[in-house]
CSV table of C-alpha atoms and ligand atoms in Angstrom, one decimal:
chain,number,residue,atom,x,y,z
A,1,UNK,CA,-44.5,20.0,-124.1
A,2,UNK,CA,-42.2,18.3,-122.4
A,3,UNK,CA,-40.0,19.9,-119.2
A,4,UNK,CA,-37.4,19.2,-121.1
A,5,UNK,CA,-38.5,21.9,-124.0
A,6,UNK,CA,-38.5,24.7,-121.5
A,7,UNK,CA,-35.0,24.2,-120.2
A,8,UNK,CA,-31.5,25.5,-121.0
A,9,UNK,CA,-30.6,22.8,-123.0
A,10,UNK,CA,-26.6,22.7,-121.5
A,11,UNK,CA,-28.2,22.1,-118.0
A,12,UNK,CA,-30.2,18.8,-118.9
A,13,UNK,CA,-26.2,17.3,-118.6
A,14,UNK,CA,-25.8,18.7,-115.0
A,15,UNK,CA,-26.2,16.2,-111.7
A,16,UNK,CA,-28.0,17.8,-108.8
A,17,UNK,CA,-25.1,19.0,-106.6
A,18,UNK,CA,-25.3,16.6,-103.4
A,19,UNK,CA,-24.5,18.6,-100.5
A,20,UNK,CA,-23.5,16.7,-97.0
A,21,UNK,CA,-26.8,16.4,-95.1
A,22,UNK,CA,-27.4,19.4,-92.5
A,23,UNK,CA,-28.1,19.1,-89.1
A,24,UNK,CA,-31.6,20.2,-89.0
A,25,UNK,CA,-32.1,17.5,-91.8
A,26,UNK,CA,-30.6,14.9,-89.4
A,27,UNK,CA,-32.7,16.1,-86.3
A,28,UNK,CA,-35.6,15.6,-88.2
A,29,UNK,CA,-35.1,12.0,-89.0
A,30,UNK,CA,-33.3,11.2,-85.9
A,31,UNK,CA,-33.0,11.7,-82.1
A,32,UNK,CA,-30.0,11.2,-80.3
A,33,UNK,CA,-28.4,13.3,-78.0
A,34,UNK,CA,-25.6,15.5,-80.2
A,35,UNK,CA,-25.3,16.2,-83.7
A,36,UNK,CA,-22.0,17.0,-85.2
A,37,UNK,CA,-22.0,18.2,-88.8
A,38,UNK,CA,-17.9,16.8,-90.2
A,39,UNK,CA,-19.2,16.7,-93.8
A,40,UNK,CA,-18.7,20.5,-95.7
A,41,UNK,CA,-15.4,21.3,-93.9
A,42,UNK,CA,-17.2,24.3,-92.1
A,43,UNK,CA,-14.9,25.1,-89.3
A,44,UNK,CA,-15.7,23.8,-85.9
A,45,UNK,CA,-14.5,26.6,-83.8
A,46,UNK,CA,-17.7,28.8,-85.4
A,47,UNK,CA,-17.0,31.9,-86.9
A,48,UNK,CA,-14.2,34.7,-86.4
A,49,UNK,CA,-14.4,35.6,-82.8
A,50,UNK,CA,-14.5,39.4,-84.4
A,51,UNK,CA,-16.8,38.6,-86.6
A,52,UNK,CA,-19.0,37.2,-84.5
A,53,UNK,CA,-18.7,40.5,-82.1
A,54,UNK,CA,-19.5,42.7,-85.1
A,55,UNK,CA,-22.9,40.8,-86.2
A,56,UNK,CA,-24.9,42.1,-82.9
A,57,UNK,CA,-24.6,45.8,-84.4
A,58,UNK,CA,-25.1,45.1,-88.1
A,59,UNK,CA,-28.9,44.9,-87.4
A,60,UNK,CA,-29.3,48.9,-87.8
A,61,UNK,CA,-27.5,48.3,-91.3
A,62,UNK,CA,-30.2,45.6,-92.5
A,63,UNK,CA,-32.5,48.1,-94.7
A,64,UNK,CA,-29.6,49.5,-97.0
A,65,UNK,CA,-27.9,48.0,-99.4
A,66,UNK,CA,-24.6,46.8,-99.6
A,67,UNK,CA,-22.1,49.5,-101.5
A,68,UNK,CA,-21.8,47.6,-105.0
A,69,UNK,CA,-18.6,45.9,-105.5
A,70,UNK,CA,-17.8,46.0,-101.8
A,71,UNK,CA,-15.0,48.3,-102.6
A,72,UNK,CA,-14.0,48.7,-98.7
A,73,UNK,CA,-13.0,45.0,-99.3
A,74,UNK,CA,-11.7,45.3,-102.7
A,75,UNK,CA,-9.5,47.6,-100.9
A,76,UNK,CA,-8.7,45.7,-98.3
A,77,UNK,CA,-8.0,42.3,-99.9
A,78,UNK,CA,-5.9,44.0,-102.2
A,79,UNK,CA,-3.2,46.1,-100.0
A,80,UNK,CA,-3.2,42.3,-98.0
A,81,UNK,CA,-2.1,41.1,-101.4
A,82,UNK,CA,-0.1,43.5,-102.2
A,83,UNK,CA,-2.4,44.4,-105.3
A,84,UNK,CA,-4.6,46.5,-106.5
A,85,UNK,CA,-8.7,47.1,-106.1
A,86,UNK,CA,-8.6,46.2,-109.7
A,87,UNK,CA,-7.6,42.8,-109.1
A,88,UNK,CA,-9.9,41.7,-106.9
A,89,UNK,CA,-13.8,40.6,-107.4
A,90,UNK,CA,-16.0,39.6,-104.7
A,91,UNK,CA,-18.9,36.8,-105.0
A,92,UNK,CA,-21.7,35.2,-103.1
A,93,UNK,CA,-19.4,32.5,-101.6
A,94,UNK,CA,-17.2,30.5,-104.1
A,95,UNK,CA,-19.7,29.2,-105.3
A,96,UNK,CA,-20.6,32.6,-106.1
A,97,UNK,CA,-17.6,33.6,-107.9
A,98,UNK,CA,-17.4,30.4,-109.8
A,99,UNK,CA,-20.9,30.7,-111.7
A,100,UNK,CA,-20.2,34.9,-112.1
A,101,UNK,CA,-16.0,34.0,-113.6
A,102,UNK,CA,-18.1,31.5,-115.5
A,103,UNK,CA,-20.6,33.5,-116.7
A,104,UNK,CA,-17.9,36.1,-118.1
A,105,UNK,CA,-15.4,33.4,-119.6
A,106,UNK,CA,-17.1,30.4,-121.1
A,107,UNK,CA,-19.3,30.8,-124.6
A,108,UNK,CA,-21.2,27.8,-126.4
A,109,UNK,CA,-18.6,25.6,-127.5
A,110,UNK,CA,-15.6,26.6,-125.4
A,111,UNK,CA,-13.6,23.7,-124.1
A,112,UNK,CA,-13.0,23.4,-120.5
A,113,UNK,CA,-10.4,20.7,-118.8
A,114,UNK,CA,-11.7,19.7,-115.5
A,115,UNK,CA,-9.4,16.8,-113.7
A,116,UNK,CA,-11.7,13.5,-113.2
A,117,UNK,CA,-12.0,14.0,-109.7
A,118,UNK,CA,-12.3,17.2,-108.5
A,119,UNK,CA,-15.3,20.1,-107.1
A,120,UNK,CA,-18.2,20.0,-109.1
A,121,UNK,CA,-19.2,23.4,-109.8
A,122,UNK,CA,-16.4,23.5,-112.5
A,123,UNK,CA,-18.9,20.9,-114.8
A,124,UNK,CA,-22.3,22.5,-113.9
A,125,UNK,CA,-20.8,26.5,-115.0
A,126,UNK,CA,-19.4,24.9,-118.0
A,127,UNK,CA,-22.6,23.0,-119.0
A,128,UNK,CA,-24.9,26.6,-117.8
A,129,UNK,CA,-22.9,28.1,-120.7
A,130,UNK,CA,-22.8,25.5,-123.4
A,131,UNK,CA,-19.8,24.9,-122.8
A,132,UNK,CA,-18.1,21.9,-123.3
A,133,UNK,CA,-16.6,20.0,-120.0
A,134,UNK,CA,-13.6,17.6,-121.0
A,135,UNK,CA,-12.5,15.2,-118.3
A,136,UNK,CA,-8.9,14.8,-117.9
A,137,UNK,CA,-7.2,11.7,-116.3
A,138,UNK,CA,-5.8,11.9,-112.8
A,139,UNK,CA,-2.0,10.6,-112.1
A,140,UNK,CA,-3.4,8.2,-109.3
A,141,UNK,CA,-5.5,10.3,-106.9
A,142,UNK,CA,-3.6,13.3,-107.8
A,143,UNK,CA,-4.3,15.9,-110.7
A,144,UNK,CA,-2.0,15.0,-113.6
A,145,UNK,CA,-0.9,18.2,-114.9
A,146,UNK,CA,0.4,16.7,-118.3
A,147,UNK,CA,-3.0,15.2,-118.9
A,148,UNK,CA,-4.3,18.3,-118.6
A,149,UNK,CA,-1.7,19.9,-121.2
A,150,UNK,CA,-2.3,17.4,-123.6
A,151,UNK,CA,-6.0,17.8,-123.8
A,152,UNK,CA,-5.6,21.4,-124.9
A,153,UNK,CA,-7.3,22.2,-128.1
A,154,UNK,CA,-8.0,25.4,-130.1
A,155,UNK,CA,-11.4,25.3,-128.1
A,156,UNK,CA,-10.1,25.5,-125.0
A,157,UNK,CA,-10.9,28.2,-123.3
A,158,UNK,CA,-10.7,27.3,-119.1
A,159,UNK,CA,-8.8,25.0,-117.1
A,160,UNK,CA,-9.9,24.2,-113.9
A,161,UNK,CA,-7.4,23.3,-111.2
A,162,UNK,CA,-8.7,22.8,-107.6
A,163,UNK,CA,-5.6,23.0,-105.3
A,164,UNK,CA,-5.6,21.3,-102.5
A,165,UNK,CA,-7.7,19.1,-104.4
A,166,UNK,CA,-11.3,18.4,-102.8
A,167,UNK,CA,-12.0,15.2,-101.9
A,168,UNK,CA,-8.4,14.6,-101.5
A,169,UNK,CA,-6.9,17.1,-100.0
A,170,UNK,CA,-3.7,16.8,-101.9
A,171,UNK,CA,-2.1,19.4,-103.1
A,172,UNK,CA,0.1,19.9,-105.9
A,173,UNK,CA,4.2,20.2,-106.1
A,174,UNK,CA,5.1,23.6,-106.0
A,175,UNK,CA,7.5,23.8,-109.1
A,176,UNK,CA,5.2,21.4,-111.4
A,177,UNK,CA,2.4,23.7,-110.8
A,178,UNK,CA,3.9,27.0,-111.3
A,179,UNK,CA,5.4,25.8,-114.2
A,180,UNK,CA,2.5,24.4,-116.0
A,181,UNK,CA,0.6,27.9,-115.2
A,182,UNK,CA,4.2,29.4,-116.8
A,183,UNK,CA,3.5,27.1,-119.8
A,184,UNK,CA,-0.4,27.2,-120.7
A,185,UNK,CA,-1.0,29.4,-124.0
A,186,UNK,CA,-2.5,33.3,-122.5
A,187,UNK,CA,-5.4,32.7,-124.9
A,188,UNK,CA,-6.5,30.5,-121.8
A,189,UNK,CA,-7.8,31.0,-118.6
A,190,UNK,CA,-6.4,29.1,-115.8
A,191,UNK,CA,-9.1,29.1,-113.0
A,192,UNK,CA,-6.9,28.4,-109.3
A,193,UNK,CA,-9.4,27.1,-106.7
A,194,UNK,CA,-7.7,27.6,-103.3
A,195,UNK,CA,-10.4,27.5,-100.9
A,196,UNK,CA,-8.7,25.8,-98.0
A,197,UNK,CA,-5.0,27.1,-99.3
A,198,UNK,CA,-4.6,29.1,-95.7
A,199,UNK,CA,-4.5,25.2,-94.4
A,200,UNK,CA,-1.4,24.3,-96.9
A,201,UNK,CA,1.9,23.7,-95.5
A,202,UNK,CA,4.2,26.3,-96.6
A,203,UNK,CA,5.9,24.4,-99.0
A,204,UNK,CA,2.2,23.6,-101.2
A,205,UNK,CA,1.8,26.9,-101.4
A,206,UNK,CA,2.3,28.4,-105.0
A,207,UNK,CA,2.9,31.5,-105.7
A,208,UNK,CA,0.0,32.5,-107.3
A,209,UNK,CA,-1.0,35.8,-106.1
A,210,UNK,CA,2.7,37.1,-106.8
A,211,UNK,CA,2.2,35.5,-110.6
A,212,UNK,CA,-0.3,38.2,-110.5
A,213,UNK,CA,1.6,40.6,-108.9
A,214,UNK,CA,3.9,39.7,-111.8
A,215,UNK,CA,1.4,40.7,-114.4
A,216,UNK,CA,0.1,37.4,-115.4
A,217,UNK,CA,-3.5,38.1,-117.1
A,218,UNK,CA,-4.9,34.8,-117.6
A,219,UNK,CA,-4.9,33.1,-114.2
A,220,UNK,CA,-7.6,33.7,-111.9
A,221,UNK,CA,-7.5,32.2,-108.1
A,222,UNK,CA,-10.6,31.6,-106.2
A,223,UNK,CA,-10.8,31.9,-102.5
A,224,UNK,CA,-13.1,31.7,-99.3
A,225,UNK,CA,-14.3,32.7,-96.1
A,226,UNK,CA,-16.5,29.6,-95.5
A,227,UNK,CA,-13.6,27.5,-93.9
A,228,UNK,CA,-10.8,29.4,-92.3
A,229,UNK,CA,-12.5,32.4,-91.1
A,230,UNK,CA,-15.7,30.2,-90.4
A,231,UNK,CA,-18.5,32.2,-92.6
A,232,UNK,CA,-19.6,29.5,-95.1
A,233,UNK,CA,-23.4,30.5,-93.3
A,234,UNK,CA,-22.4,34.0,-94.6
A,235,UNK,CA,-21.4,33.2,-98.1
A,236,UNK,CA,-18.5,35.3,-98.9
A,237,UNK,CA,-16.1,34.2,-101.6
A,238,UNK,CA,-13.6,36.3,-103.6
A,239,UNK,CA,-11.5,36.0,-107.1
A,240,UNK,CA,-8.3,37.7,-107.7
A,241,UNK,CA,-7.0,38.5,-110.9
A,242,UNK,CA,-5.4,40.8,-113.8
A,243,UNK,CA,-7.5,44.0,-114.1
A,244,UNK,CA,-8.7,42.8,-117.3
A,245,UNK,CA,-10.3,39.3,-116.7
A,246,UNK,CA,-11.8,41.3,-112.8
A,247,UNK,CA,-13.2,44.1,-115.3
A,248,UNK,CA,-14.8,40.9,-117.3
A,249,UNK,CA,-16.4,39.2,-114.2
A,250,UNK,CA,-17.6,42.8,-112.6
A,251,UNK,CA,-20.0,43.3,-115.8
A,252,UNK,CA,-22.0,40.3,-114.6
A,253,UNK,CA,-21.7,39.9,-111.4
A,254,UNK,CA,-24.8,40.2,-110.2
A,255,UNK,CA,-25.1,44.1,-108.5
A,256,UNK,CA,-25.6,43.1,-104.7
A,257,UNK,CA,-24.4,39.3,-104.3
A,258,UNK,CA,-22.7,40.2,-101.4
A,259,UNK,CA,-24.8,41.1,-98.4
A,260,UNK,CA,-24.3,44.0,-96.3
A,261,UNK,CA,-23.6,41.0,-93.6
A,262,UNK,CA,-21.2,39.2,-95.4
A,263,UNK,CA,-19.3,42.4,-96.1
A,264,UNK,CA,-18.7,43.9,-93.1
A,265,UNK,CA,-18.1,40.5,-91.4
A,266,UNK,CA,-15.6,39.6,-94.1
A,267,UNK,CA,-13.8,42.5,-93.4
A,268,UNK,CA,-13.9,41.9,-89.8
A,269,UNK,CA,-12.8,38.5,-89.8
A,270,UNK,CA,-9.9,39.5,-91.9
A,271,UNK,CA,-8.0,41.2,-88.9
A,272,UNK,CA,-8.7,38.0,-86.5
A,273,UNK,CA,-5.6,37.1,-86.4
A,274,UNK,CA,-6.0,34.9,-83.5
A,275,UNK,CA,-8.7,33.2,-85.1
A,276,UNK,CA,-6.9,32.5,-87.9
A,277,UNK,CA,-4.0,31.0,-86.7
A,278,UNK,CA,-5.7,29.1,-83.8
A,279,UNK,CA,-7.8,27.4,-86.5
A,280,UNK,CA,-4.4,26.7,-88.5
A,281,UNK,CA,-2.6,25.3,-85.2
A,282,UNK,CA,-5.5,23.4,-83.6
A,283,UNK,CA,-6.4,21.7,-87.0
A,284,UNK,CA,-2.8,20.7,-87.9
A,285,UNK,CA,-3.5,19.3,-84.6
A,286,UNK,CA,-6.1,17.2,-84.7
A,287,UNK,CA,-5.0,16.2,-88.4
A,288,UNK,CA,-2.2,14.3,-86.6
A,289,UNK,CA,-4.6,12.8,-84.3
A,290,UNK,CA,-6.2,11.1,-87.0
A,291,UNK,CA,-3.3,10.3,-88.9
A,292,UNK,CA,-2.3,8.2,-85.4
A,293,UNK,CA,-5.7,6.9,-85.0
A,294,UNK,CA,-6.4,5.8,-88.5
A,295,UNK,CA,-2.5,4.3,-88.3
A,296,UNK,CA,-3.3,2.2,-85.3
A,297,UNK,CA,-7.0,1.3,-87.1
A,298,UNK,CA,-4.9,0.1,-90.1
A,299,UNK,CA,-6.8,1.9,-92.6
A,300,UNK,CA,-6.1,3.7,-95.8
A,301,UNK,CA,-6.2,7.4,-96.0
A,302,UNK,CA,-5.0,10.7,-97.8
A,303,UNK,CA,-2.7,12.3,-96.7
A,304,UNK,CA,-4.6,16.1,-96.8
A,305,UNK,CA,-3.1,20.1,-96.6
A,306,UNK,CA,-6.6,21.0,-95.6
A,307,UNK,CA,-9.5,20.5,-92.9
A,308,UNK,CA,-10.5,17.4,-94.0
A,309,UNK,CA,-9.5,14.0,-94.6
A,310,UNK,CA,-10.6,11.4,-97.0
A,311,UNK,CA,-10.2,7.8,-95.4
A,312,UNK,CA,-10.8,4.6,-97.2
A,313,UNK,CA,-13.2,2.4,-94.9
A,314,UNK,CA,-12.5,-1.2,-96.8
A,315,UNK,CA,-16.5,-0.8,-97.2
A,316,UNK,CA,-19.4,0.8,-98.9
A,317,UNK,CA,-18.8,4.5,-97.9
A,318,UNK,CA,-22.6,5.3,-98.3
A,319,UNK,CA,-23.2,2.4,-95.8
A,320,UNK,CA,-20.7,4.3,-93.0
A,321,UNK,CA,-22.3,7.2,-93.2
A,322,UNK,CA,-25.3,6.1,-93.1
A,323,UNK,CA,-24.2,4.3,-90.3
A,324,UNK,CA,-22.3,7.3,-88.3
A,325,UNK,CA,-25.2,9.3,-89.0
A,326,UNK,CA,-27.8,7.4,-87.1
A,327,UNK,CA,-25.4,8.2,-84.1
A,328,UNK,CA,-25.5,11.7,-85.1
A,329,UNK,CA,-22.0,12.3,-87.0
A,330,UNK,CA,-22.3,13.5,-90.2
A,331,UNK,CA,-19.8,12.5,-92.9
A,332,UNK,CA,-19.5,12.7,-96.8
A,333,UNK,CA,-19.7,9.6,-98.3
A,334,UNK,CA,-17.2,10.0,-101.5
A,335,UNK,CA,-19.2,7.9,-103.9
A,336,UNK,CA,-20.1,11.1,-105.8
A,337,UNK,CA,-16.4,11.4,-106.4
A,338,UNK,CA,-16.0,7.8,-107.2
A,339,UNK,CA,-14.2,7.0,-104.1
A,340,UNK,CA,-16.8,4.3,-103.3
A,341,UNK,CA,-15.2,2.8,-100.2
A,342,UNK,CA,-14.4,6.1,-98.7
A,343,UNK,CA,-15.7,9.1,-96.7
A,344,UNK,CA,-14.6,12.5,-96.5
A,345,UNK,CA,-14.3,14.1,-92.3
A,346,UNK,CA,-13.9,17.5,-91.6
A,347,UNK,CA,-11.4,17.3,-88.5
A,348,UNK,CA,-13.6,18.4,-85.8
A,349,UNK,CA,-12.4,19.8,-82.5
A,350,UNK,CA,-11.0,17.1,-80.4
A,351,UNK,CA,-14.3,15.9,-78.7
A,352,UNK,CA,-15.7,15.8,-81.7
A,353,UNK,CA,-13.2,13.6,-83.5
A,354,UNK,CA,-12.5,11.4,-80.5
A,355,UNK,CA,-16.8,10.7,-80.8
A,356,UNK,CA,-16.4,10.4,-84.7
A,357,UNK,CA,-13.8,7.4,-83.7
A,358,UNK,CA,-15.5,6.1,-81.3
A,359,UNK,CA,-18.7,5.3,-83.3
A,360,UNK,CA,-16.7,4.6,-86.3
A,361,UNK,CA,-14.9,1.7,-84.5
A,362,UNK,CA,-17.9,0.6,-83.3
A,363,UNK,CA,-19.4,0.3,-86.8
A,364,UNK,CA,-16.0,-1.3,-88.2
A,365,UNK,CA,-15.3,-3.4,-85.1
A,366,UNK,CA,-11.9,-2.1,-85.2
B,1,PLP,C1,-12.8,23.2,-103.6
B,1,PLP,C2,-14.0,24.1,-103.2
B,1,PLP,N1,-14.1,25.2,-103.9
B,1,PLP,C3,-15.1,26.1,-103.6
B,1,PLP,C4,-16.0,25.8,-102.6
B,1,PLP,C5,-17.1,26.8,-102.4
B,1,PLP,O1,-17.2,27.3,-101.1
B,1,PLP,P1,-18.1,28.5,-100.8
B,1,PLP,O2,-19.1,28.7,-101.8
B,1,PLP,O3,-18.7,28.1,-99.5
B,1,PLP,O4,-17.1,29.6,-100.6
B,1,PLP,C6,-15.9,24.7,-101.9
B,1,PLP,C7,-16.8,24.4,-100.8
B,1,PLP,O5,-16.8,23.4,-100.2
B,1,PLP,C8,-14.8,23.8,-102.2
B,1,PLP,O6,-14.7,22.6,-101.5
């Protein structure tokens, strides 16, 4: 028998997810005096201030379960949205709701369209179900939204659309992209990632949730509380939708996948308002920072409406962070997302990022 005989056959197509290294993993090969983790886009200010407050007393809650469906927060996301408890779906992280939206949508043989360069989770879903990933071409670095419309077949059944995009951090125009979702057949499902959208400068910023508002069924939008409200160690994620693709999801999801924790600290962090817009101000901030820095290095970057940036190093990316990690900075290296020469930074607090320059000067001689 070989391991392969005991598997789902529609995972043997799947690439191990490579996640940016984690600090402890660093300490434990290295020893220098600071570690700074810039390479999952976690936010550098820690969590919501509120939240954090509110974890001392959730020990007394740790026996119980969580209420299933978190309907406190299905409450609470949805009169913030202007929407109803029926539209909203929470998950264990994004992650979380990806694999459970998945898990509802995709049968053996569905078709989905996944730009070339994009978040992976979209391919290993679609390959856990038998389903059918087809790759469309990007317009540059950018998603091309026409590519995508020409590759639709009778068999597809998803389209995933990561926006900003992840590793670039470029988001779509507006009107191009509220058109397209206008334009794609209901039959199909348009899956929204907008994980770092609280980052986007107004004028990125569709108007998704009021599509749904609208009465739109077949677009569901994915969102976070791993980057803005600083909870990715939490792992709170939720979807919003029309009632009928939320009821789809809710019959899978699995009962509990959102801890007590996460729960009460999501809805915590939801009325930090300070939090929230100090993390907006202070990484629009520092995003300028490196824009000025990387302009003065004369090096290549993307332009990004998120917390990180992707910047082209003129050599191997691997190498670099290799490199930046030995003096304790952790980076992405963008190989994975065949952006060889690059690597992708969270933008770090200013300390942070004026030591992430610093070594990576050094290491460039720039
Ligand atoms: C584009 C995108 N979507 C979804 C996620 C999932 O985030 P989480 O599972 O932490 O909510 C991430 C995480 O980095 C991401 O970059």
């Amino acid at each position: 028998m070989k391991i392969e005989d005991y598997a789902n056959s529609g995972i043997l197509g799947i690439r191990e997810y490579v996640p940016g290294k984690s600090k402890k993993q660093v300490e434990r090969e290295i020893s220098v005096p600071e570690i700074h983790k810039m390479a999952s886009n976690e936010n550098p200010r820690g969590a919501s201030t509120r939240a954090r407050k509110l974890y001392r007393e959730l020990e007394k809650s740790l026996h119980i379960y969580p209420e299933i469906y978190n309907p406190d927060l299905m409450g609470k996301f949805a009169s913030k949205l202007g929407l109803a408890p029926e539209n909203i779906t929470t998950g264990n992280g994004g992650d979380g709701v990806i694999y459970n939206s998945g898990m509802a949508f995709i049968e053996q043989g569905d078709e989905t369209l996944i730009p070339e360069i994009t978040f992976s989770v979209y391919e290993t879903i679609t390959r856990i179900m038998r389903g059918v990933p087809v790759f469309t071409k990007m317009k540059g670095t950018g998603i091309d939204l026409d590519d995508i419309y020409s590759k639709i077949t009778d068999k597809t059944k998803m389209i995933y659309i990561c926006n900003p995009n992840n590793p670039t951090g470029e988001a779509l125009p507006v009107d191009q992209l509220e058109d397209f979702i206008r334009k794609v057949p209901e039959r199909i499902i348009i899956f929204l990632d907008e994980a770092y959208i609280e980052f986007t400068e107004e004028k990125y910023r569709p108007s998704s949730v009021k599509m749904i508002r609208e009465g739109m069924k077949n677009l569901f939008i994915l969102r976070t509380f791993s980057k803005i409200y600083g909870l990715a160690g939490v792992r709170m994620g939720y979807g919003i939708s029309s009632p009928e693709l939320i009821s789809l999801v809710q019959r899978v999801k699995p009962p509990f996948d959102v801890s007590i924790i996460a729960e009460n600290l999501a809805l915590e962090a939801l009325d930090d308002d300070e939090f929230f817009s100090t993390t907006i101000m202070e990484t629009a901030e520092e995003k300028k920072y490196y824009y000025t820095t990387l302009d003065n290095m004369g090096l290549k970057y993307y332009k990004s409406q998120t917390n990180y940036i992707l910047i082209d190093t003129g050599k191997d990316g691997r190498e670099i962070a290799d490199k930046l990690t030995k003096k304790g900075i952790i980076v992405r290296p963008a190989g994975s997302y065949n952006f060889p020469s690059c690597i992708r930074v969270t933008i770090g607090r200013r300390r942070e990022n004026e030591l992430f320059f610093k070594f990576f000067r050094e290491i460039l001689g720039k």
